[in-house]
mmCIF file of C-alpha atoms and ligand atoms in Angstrom:
data_model
loop_
_atom_site.group_PDB
_atom_site.id
_atom_site.type_symbol
_atom_site.label_atom_id
_atom_site.label_comp_id
_atom_site.label_asym_id
_atom_site.label_seq_id
_atom_site.Cartn_x
_atom_site.Cartn_y
_atom_site.Cartn_z
ATOM 1 C CA MET A 3 28.379 45.426 -3.343
ATOM 2 C CA LYS A 4 26.173 43.700 -6.337
ATOM 3 C CA THR A 5 22.793 42.397 -5.289
ATOM 4 C CA TYR A 6 20.762 39.843 -7.175
ATOM 5 C CA ARG A 7 18.919 42.706 -8.709
ATOM 6 C CA ASP A 8 21.868 44.307 -10.346
ATOM 7 C CA ILE A 9 23.005 41.083 -12.229
ATOM 8 C CA ALA A 10 21.921 40.729 -15.766
ATOM 9 C CA GLY A 11 20.111 37.410 -16.261
ATOM 10 C CA ASP A 12 21.380 34.746 -14.098
ATOM 11 C CA ALA A 13 24.921 34.961 -14.843
ATOM 12 C CA GLY A 14 24.969 31.645 -16.406
ATOM 13 C CA SER A 15 23.511 29.589 -13.434
ATOM 14 C CA ASP A 16 20.467 28.481 -15.005
ATOM 15 C CA VAL A 17 18.548 29.145 -11.848
ATOM 16 C CA GLN A 18 15.385 28.711 -13.546
ATOM 17 C CA GLY A 19 16.355 25.359 -15.232
ATOM 18 C CA GLN A 20 17.568 24.078 -11.882
ATOM 19 C CA VAL A 21 14.141 25.101 -10.067
ATOM 20 C CA GLU A 22 12.161 23.697 -12.780
ATOM 21 C CA THR A 23 13.979 20.224 -12.915
ATOM 22 C CA GLN A 24 13.581 20.191 -9.294
ATOM 23 C CA GLN A 25 10.172 20.953 -9.487
ATOM 24 C CA ARG A 26 9.469 17.852 -11.671
ATOM 25 C CA ARG A 27 11.689 15.774 -9.160
ATOM 26 C CA LEU A 28 9.206 16.955 -6.489
ATOM 27 C CA ARG A 29 6.103 16.073 -7.954
ATOM 28 C CA ALA A 30 7.394 12.807 -8.842
ATOM 29 C CA ARG A 31 8.101 12.378 -5.539
ATOM 30 C CA MET A 32 5.038 13.601 -4.263
ATOM 31 C CA ALA A 33 2.975 11.541 -6.833
ATOM 32 C CA LYS A 34 4.012 8.279 -4.532
ATOM 33 C CA ILE A 35 2.600 9.587 -1.236
ATOM 34 C CA GLY A 36 -1.017 8.803 -0.776
ATOM 35 C CA LEU A 37 -2.119 11.848 1.375
ATOM 36 C CA LYS A 38 -0.343 14.924 2.348
ATOM 37 C CA VAL A 39 -1.612 16.902 5.475
ATOM 38 C CA ALA A 40 -0.292 20.000 7.293
ATOM 39 C CA VAL A 41 -0.618 20.928 10.639
ATOM 40 C CA LEU A 42 -0.369 24.854 11.333
ATOM 41 C CA SER A 43 -1.029 27.624 13.539
ATOM 42 C CA GLY A 44 0.153 31.115 12.960
ATOM 43 C CA LYS A 45 1.202 31.066 16.564
ATOM 44 C CA GLY A 46 4.272 29.486 17.776
ATOM 45 C CA GLY A 47 4.581 27.043 21.011
ATOM 46 C CA VAL A 48 0.858 26.310 20.775
ATOM 47 C CA GLY A 49 1.719 22.594 20.482
ATOM 48 C CA LYS A 50 1.785 21.794 16.835
ATOM 49 C CA SER A 51 5.052 19.719 16.785
ATOM 50 C CA VAL A 52 4.169 17.406 19.745
ATOM 51 C CA ILE A 53 0.530 16.938 18.227
ATOM 52 C CA VAL A 54 2.319 16.152 14.379
ATOM 53 C CA ALA A 55 4.331 13.609 16.483
ATOM 54 C CA ASN A 56 1.629 11.856 18.214
ATOM 55 C CA LEU A 57 -0.895 12.139 15.295
ATOM 56 C CA ALA A 58 2.047 10.263 13.173
ATOM 57 C CA ALA A 59 2.102 7.617 16.003
ATOM 58 C CA ALA A 60 -1.696 7.399 16.162
ATOM 59 C CA LEU A 61 -2.068 6.812 12.358
ATOM 60 C CA ALA A 62 1.096 4.443 12.050
ATOM 61 C CA THR A 63 -0.359 2.127 14.565
ATOM 62 C CA ARG A 64 -3.461 1.984 12.427
ATOM 63 C CA GLY A 65 -0.890 0.675 9.992
ATOM 64 C CA MET A 66 -0.051 3.566 7.818
ATOM 65 C CA ARG A 67 3.208 4.086 6.557
ATOM 66 C CA VAL A 68 3.829 7.613 8.044
ATOM 67 C CA GLY A 69 6.550 10.173 6.915
ATOM 68 C CA VAL A 70 6.826 13.630 9.168
ATOM 69 C CA LEU A 71 8.375 16.850 7.192
ATOM 70 C CA ASP A 72 9.472 19.228 9.963
ATOM 71 C CA ALA A 73 8.951 21.942 7.977
ATOM 72 C CA ASP A 74 10.085 24.397 10.708
ATOM 73 C CA LEU A 75 13.444 25.216 9.938
ATOM 74 C CA ASN A 76 14.200 27.442 12.576
ATOM 75 C CA GLY A 77 12.704 25.831 15.151
ATOM 76 C CA PRO A 78 12.805 22.108 14.353
ATOM 77 C CA SER A 79 11.423 19.693 17.067
ATOM 78 C CA GLN A 80 10.819 16.574 15.301
ATOM 79 C CA ALA A 81 13.766 14.669 15.332
ATOM 80 C CA LYS A 82 13.987 15.201 19.239
ATOM 81 C CA MET A 83 10.364 14.600 19.605
ATOM 82 C CA LEU A 84 10.348 11.240 17.467
ATOM 83 C CA GLY A 85 13.662 10.175 19.135
ATOM 84 C CA VAL A 86 15.864 10.306 15.922
ATOM 85 C CA ARG A 87 18.572 12.868 16.969
ATOM 86 C CA GLY A 88 21.910 11.338 16.145
ATOM 87 C CA GLN A 89 20.705 8.999 13.485
ATOM 88 C CA ARG A 90 23.056 9.664 10.524
ATOM 89 C CA LEU A 91 21.146 10.462 7.114
ATOM 90 C CA GLN A 92 22.202 8.145 4.000
ATOM 91 C CA PHE A 93 22.488 10.265 1.045
ATOM 92 C CA ARG A 94 22.259 8.264 -2.115
ATOM 93 C CA ALA A 95 21.798 8.727 -5.942
ATOM 94 C CA ASP A 96 18.351 9.005 -5.591
ATOM 95 C CA GLY A 97 17.843 11.186 -2.661
ATOM 96 C CA VAL A 98 18.435 11.341 1.042
ATOM 97 C CA LYS A 99 16.783 8.462 3.141
ATOM 98 C CA PRO A 100 14.822 9.919 5.880
ATOM 99 C CA ALA A 101 15.522 8.675 9.452
ATOM 100 C CA ARG A 102 13.289 6.209 10.872
ATOM 101 C CA GLY A 103 11.416 6.872 14.343
ATOM 102 C CA PRO A 104 9.296 4.589 16.279
ATOM 103 C CA LEU A 105 6.715 2.429 14.304
ATOM 104 C CA GLY A 106 8.945 3.057 11.395
ATOM 105 C CA ILE A 107 7.809 6.727 11.152
ATOM 106 C CA ARG A 108 10.251 8.422 8.483
ATOM 107 C CA VAL A 109 11.499 11.974 9.652
ATOM 108 C CA LEU A 110 13.059 14.462 7.873
ATOM 109 C CA SER A 111 13.841 17.716 9.657
ATOM 110 C CA MET A 112 16.638 20.326 9.389
ATOM 111 C CA ASP A 113 17.780 19.416 12.865
ATOM 112 C CA LEU A 114 19.284 16.290 11.222
ATOM 113 C CA PHE A 115 21.657 18.576 9.237
ATOM 114 C CA LEU A 116 22.930 20.732 12.053
ATOM 115 C CA PRO A 117 26.387 19.657 13.634
ATOM 116 C CA SER A 118 25.596 20.374 17.232
ATOM 117 C CA ASP A 119 22.599 21.546 19.619
ATOM 118 C CA GLU A 120 23.823 25.021 19.726
ATOM 119 C CA THR A 121 24.135 25.517 16.051
ATOM 120 C CA PRO A 122 21.342 27.880 14.731
ATOM 121 C CA VAL A 123 19.729 27.992 11.117
ATOM 122 C CA LEU A 124 20.996 31.275 9.650
ATOM 123 C CA TRP A 125 20.216 33.017 6.213
ATOM 124 C CA SER A 126 22.699 35.658 5.193
ATOM 125 C CA GLY A 127 20.811 38.222 3.128
ATOM 126 C CA PRO A 128 22.549 39.876 0.163
ATOM 127 C CA ALA A 129 21.857 43.173 1.152
ATOM 128 C CA GLU A 130 20.080 45.152 4.239
ATOM 129 C CA GLY A 131 16.433 45.488 3.466
ATOM 130 C CA GLU A 132 16.375 42.707 1.054
ATOM 131 C CA GLY A 133 17.089 40.115 4.095
ATOM 132 C CA TYR A 134 13.270 39.215 4.628
ATOM 133 C CA ILE A 135 12.780 38.731 0.808
ATOM 134 C CA TRP A 136 15.760 36.646 0.858
ATOM 135 C CA ARG A 137 14.904 34.571 3.818
ATOM 136 C CA GLY A 138 11.579 33.643 2.481
ATOM 137 C CA ALA A 139 13.085 32.649 -0.777
ATOM 138 C CA MET A 140 15.656 30.370 1.006
ATOM 139 C CA GLU A 141 13.168 28.943 3.040
ATOM 140 C CA VAL A 142 10.954 27.903 0.182
ATOM 141 C CA ALA A 143 14.144 26.535 -1.968
ATOM 142 C CA THR A 144 14.919 24.571 1.300
ATOM 143 C CA LEU A 145 11.657 23.068 1.455
ATOM 144 C CA ARG A 146 11.681 22.311 -2.323
ATOM 145 C CA GLU A 147 14.911 20.465 -1.894
ATOM 146 C CA PHE A 148 13.584 18.895 1.329
ATOM 147 C CA LEU A 149 10.484 17.617 -0.782
ATOM 148 C CA ALA A 150 12.406 17.030 -3.819
ATOM 149 C CA ASP A 151 15.255 15.250 -2.918
ATOM 150 C CA THR A 152 14.045 13.033 0.010
ATOM 151 C CA ASP A 153 13.436 9.280 -0.724
ATOM 152 C CA TRP A 154 10.507 8.818 1.210
ATOM 153 C CA GLY A 155 9.731 5.678 -0.489
ATOM 154 C CA GLU A 156 6.189 4.506 -0.629
ATOM 155 C CA LEU A 157 4.065 6.374 2.141
ATOM 156 C CA ASP A 158 0.508 6.464 2.643
ATOM 157 C CA LEU A 159 0.505 10.098 4.383
ATOM 158 C CA LEU A 160 3.007 13.008 5.076
ATOM 159 C CA LEU A 161 2.654 14.964 7.539
ATOM 160 C CA LEU A 162 3.902 18.236 7.493
ATOM 161 C CA ASP A 163 4.981 20.392 10.848
ATOM 162 C CA LEU A 164 4.613 24.066 9.777
ATOM 163 C CA PRO A 165 6.541 27.038 11.238
ATOM 164 C CA PRO A 166 4.632 29.817 12.904
ATOM 165 C CA GLY A 167 3.961 32.678 10.703
ATOM 166 C CA THR A 168 0.736 33.330 8.767
ATOM 167 C CA ASP A 169 2.696 34.959 5.818
ATOM 168 C CA ARG A 170 4.667 31.981 4.973
ATOM 169 C CA ILE A 171 1.462 29.515 4.531
ATOM 170 C CA PRO A 172 1.068 30.729 0.834
ATOM 171 C CA ASN A 173 4.640 29.753 -0.017
ATOM 172 C CA LEU A 174 3.712 26.244 0.677
ATOM 173 C CA LEU A 175 1.130 26.182 -2.302
ATOM 174 C CA PRO A 176 3.602 25.828 -5.212
ATOM 175 C CA LEU A 177 5.504 23.079 -3.409
ATOM 176 C CA LEU A 178 2.081 21.231 -2.131
ATOM 177 C CA PRO A 179 -0.579 21.798 -4.860
ATOM 178 C CA GLU A 180 -2.376 18.674 -3.839
ATOM 179 C CA LEU A 181 -2.634 19.276 0.023
ATOM 180 C CA HIS A 182 -5.249 16.878 1.535
ATOM 181 C CA GLY A 183 -6.188 18.665 4.642
ATOM 182 C CA VAL A 184 -5.071 21.417 7.086
ATOM 183 C CA ILE A 185 -5.142 21.207 10.671
ATOM 184 C CA ILE A 186 -5.141 24.014 12.470
ATOM 185 C CA VAL A 187 -3.968 24.062 16.525
ATOM 186 C CA THR A 188 -4.591 26.854 19.130
ATOM 187 C CA LEU A 189 -4.711 27.479 22.947
ATOM 188 C CA PRO A 190 -7.784 28.599 24.481
ATOM 189 C CA SER A 191 -5.995 32.278 25.278
ATOM 190 C CA GLU A 192 -7.612 35.064 23.258
ATOM 191 C CA VAL A 193 -3.996 36.259 22.380
ATOM 192 C CA SER A 194 -3.544 32.786 20.516
ATOM 193 C CA GLN A 195 -7.197 32.957 19.066
ATOM 194 C CA VAL A 196 -6.974 36.189 17.351
ATOM 195 C CA ILE A 197 -3.414 35.105 15.479
ATOM 196 C CA VAL A 198 -4.912 31.644 14.778
ATOM 197 C CA ALA A 199 -8.254 33.017 13.375
ATOM 198 C CA LYS A 200 -6.090 35.071 11.071
ATOM 199 C CA SER A 201 -4.042 31.872 9.701
ATOM 200 C CA VAL A 202 -7.597 29.944 9.075
ATOM 201 C CA THR A 203 -8.158 32.448 6.602
ATOM 202 C CA VAL A 204 -5.129 32.270 4.931
ATOM 203 C CA ALA A 205 -5.193 28.626 4.589
ATOM 204 C CA LYS A 206 -8.790 28.715 3.377
ATOM 205 C CA GLU A 207 -7.946 31.113 0.711
ATOM 206 C CA THR A 208 -4.413 30.302 -0.173
ATOM 207 C CA LEU A 209 -4.163 26.780 0.080
ATOM 208 C CA LYS A 210 -6.860 25.312 -1.567
ATOM 209 C CA ALA A 211 -7.231 22.489 0.652
ATOM 210 C CA PRO A 212 -9.672 21.353 2.987
ATOM 211 C CA VAL A 213 -9.437 22.272 6.613
ATOM 212 C CA LEU A 214 -9.956 19.275 8.680
ATOM 213 C CA GLY A 215 -10.414 21.045 11.568
ATOM 214 C CA MET A 216 -9.435 22.661 14.844
ATOM 215 C CA ILE A 217 -7.419 21.336 17.695
ATOM 216 C CA GLU A 218 -7.593 23.244 21.502
ATOM 217 C CA ASN A 219 -4.347 22.441 22.891
ATOM 218 C CA MET A 220 -3.579 23.012 26.430
ATOM 219 C CA ALA A 221 -7.168 23.210 27.317
ATOM 220 C CA ALA A 222 -7.096 22.280 30.890
ATOM 221 C CA HIS A 223 -4.651 20.769 33.368
ATOM 222 C CA LEU A 224 -5.415 18.163 35.566
ATOM 223 C CA CYS A 225 -5.193 18.854 39.524
ATOM 224 C CA CYS A 226 -2.210 16.459 40.335
ATOM 225 C CA ARG A 227 -3.955 15.393 43.707
ATOM 226 C CA CYS A 228 -7.638 14.656 42.891
ATOM 227 C CA GLY A 229 -7.277 14.549 39.038
ATOM 228 C CA ALA A 230 -10.012 17.265 38.422
ATOM 229 C CA GLU A 231 -9.423 19.148 35.234
ATOM 230 C CA GLU A 232 -9.405 23.381 35.695
ATOM 231 C CA PRO A 233 -9.023 25.364 32.994
ATOM 232 C CA LEU A 234 -5.475 26.779 32.089
ATOM 233 C CA PHE A 235 -6.482 29.926 30.015
ATOM 234 C CA PRO A 236 -9.410 32.279 30.275
ATOM 235 C CA GLY A 237 -10.275 32.516 26.921
ATOM 236 C CA GLN A 238 -13.393 31.683 24.948
ATOM 237 C CA ASP A 239 -14.114 28.220 24.195
ATOM 238 C CA SER A 240 -12.438 27.155 20.693
ATOM 239 C CA ALA A 241 -15.376 24.881 19.666
ATOM 240 C CA ARG A 242 -17.236 28.264 19.486
ATOM 241 C CA MET A 243 -14.377 29.969 17.428
ATOM 242 C CA ALA A 244 -14.302 26.915 15.208
ATOM 243 C CA GLU A 245 -18.047 27.298 14.568
ATOM 244 C CA ARG A 246 -17.613 31.098 13.868
ATOM 245 C CA LEU A 247 -15.003 30.049 11.301
ATOM 246 C CA ALA A 248 -16.847 27.321 9.885
ATOM 247 C CA ILE A 249 -14.530 24.452 10.387
ATOM 248 C CA PRO A 250 -14.721 21.589 12.256
ATOM 249 C CA PHE A 251 -13.771 21.360 16.094
ATOM 250 C CA LEU A 252 -11.772 18.464 16.413
ATOM 251 C CA GLY A 253 -11.176 18.048 20.162
ATOM 252 C CA ARG A 254 -9.325 19.479 23.288
ATOM 253 C CA VAL A 255 -5.791 18.032 24.450
ATOM 254 C CA PRO A 256 -5.394 18.809 28.437
ATOM 255 C CA PHE A 257 -1.652 20.061 29.889
ATOM 256 C CA ASP A 258 -0.092 17.188 30.967
ATOM 257 C CA PRO A 259 3.763 17.036 31.988
ATOM 258 C CA VAL A 260 3.694 13.357 31.266
ATOM 259 C CA LEU A 261 3.375 14.828 27.743
ATOM 260 C CA THR A 262 6.153 17.216 27.977
ATOM 261 C CA ARG A 263 8.474 14.572 29.329
ATOM 262 C CA SER A 264 7.604 12.204 26.522
ATOM 263 C CA ALA A 265 8.243 14.375 23.930
ATOM 264 C CA ASP A 266 11.692 15.429 25.505
ATOM 265 C CA GLU A 267 12.412 11.537 25.717
ATOM 266 C CA GLY A 268 11.655 11.021 21.763
ATOM 267 C CA THR A 269 8.625 8.806 22.192
ATOM 268 C CA PRO A 270 5.193 10.093 21.534
ATOM 269 C CA VAL A 271 3.014 10.156 24.832
ATOM 270 C CA LEU A 272 0.161 8.377 23.142
ATOM 271 C CA LEU A 273 2.850 5.473 22.606
ATOM 272 C CA LEU A 274 4.330 5.809 26.160
ATOM 273 C CA HIS A 275 1.675 6.425 28.404
ATOM 274 C CA PRO A 276 -1.587 5.647 26.463
ATOM 275 C CA SER A 277 -4.100 5.725 28.957
ATOM 276 C CA THR A 278 -2.997 9.245 30.331
ATOM 277 C CA PRO A 279 -6.078 11.641 29.301
ATOM 278 C CA ALA A 280 -3.544 13.481 26.962
ATOM 279 C CA ALA A 281 -2.918 10.618 24.972
ATOM 280 C CA LYS A 282 -6.360 9.497 24.604
ATOM 281 C CA ALA A 283 -7.518 12.580 23.645
ATOM 282 C CA LEU A 284 -4.921 12.645 20.973
ATOM 283 C CA SER A 285 -5.864 9.159 20.097
ATOM 284 C CA GLN A 286 -9.807 10.276 19.902
ATOM 285 C CA ILE A 287 -8.524 13.440 17.728
ATOM 286 C CA ALA A 288 -6.607 11.032 15.314
ATOM 287 C CA ALA A 289 -9.703 8.814 14.736
ATOM 288 C CA THR A 290 -11.677 11.766 13.666
ATOM 289 C CA ILE A 291 -8.965 12.784 11.415
ATOM 290 C CA ALA A 292 -8.781 9.222 9.970
ATOM 291 C CA GLU A 293 -12.783 9.426 9.352
ATOM 292 C CA ALA A 294 -12.335 12.844 7.954
ATOM 293 C CA LEU A 295 -9.520 11.495 5.416
ATOM 294 C CA HIS A 296 -11.811 8.541 4.916
ATOM 295 C CA LEU A 297 -9.435 6.092 6.068
ATOM 296 C CA PRO A 298 -10.592 2.620 6.636
ATOM 297 C CA PRO A 299 -12.044 2.010 10.209
ATOM 298 C CA THR A 300 -9.883 0.048 12.225
ATOM 299 C CA PRO A 301 -11.136 -3.852 13.499
ATOM 300 C CA ILE A 302 -12.100 -2.277 17.091
ATOM 301 C CA GLU A 303 -13.512 0.899 15.662
ATOM 302 C CA ARG A 304 -15.727 -1.582 13.150
ATOM 303 C CA GLU A 305 -16.717 -3.580 16.286
ATOM 304 C CA GLU A 306 -17.638 -0.235 18.053
ATOM 305 C CA SER A 307 -19.884 1.119 15.318
ATOM 306 C CA ARG A 308 -22.058 -2.034 15.524
HETATM 307 N N1 ADP B 414 -0.452 19.516 26.053
HETATM 308 C C1 ADP B 414 0.352 19.977 26.326
HETATM 309 N N2 ADP B 414 0.813 19.150 27.907
HETATM 310 C C2 ADP B 414 2.305 19.610 28.043
HETATM 311 N N3 ADP B 414 3.021 19.940 27.187
HETATM 312 C C3 ADP B 414 2.595 20.256 26.070
HETATM 313 C C4 ADP B 414 1.333 20.030 25.470
HETATM 314 N N4 ADP B 414 1.438 20.738 24.455
HETATM 315 C C5 ADP B 414 2.638 21.008 24.189
HETATM 316 N N5 ADP B 414 3.413 20.640 25.186
HETATM 317 C C6 ADP B 414 4.797 21.228 25.133
HETATM 318 O O1 ADP B 414 5.026 22.638 25.072
HETATM 319 C C7 ADP B 414 6.227 23.051 24.299
HETATM 320 C C8 ADP B 414 5.901 23.530 22.887
HETATM 321 O O2 ADP B 414 5.221 22.778 22.124
HETATM 322 P P1 ADP B 414 5.572 22.481 20.500
HETATM 323 O O3 ADP B 414 4.954 21.414 20.198
HETATM 324 O O4 ADP B 414 7.071 22.553 20.623
HETATM 325 O O5 ADP B 414 4.884 23.903 20.021
HETATM 326 P P2 ADP B 414 4.827 24.471 18.579
HETATM 327 O O6 ADP B 414 5.372 23.537 17.643
HETATM 328 O O7 ADP B 414 3.603 24.982 18.023
HETATM 329 O O8 ADP B 414 6.030 25.659 18.512
HETATM 330 C C9 ADP B 414 6.763 21.470 24.091
HETATM 331 O O9 ADP B 414 7.975 21.418 25.012
HETATM 332 C C10 ADP B 414 5.653 20.715 24.121
HETATM 333 O O10 ADP B 414 6.235 19.075 24.403
HETATM 334 MG MG1 MG B 415 7.244 23.365 16.593
#
């Protein structure tokens, strides 16, 4: 079987031309979006997606027009966490219209293109051994298409929920040369921190975007009887890790089953149960991020700062 290496030229497909056209469309789309912020970790299962959904809700509550791009193509979560699964995407000549979640949050996720819960995303490689390169190329091409062909409309902020894997971070640069910030999520375990530290290095060196800071998720759990905080992991304090890496520490989110349930039900905990400790922590973190992004303070924040 021939692989793409054996084919002379592009066999008349003008792949280069197609990519350039798409890249131009992507730049025009991105120019309509005020701020682009990526949430990443390097590590899976640390709570990136649930944090993105809640930050989107917190910032939409401030009156911002927020979009969420679920860039985790293999483990898409945003359609579920923002309650838009089952919405039919509208395909128009000027692009696909994203789904609409709570507070009008616009959501695009691979999940919305899959026919059933059990359907996985599989990239089939042209030849064994080249599968890895192929997968990477397919992922980038799909993300480019998502960014270029989605009609987000006017957006103040696009949040990107990135997949785990430090090696994927540099692929973003050609797609999002003007990223306004990167937020890193870690657990307080050493296993997580060692991996996350690597992604901080890659984010700093390759993305050329300011690291807005690090969030420690599942920092503690609250005793269901007395409400006292108990550490969930024995690892070192992530605030010290942030200090060592010379990035801001944005705060800690406790483990809270109410948060898990809210995400499963498709509404961010911050909207469903705003007075829970996890929701309060997420609101505070969103306010710190808003400040780092130089967003105007809300009337309440203005009052409090007097
Ligand atoms: N602080 C938390 N309290 C309770 N559940 C959480 C918390 N953070 C994340 N979860 C849950 O853990 C699971 C993994 O989180 P997720 O956001 O999907 O991680 P990631 O995107 O990093 O892979 C989800 O079911 C999510 O709802
Ligand atoms: Mg995720």
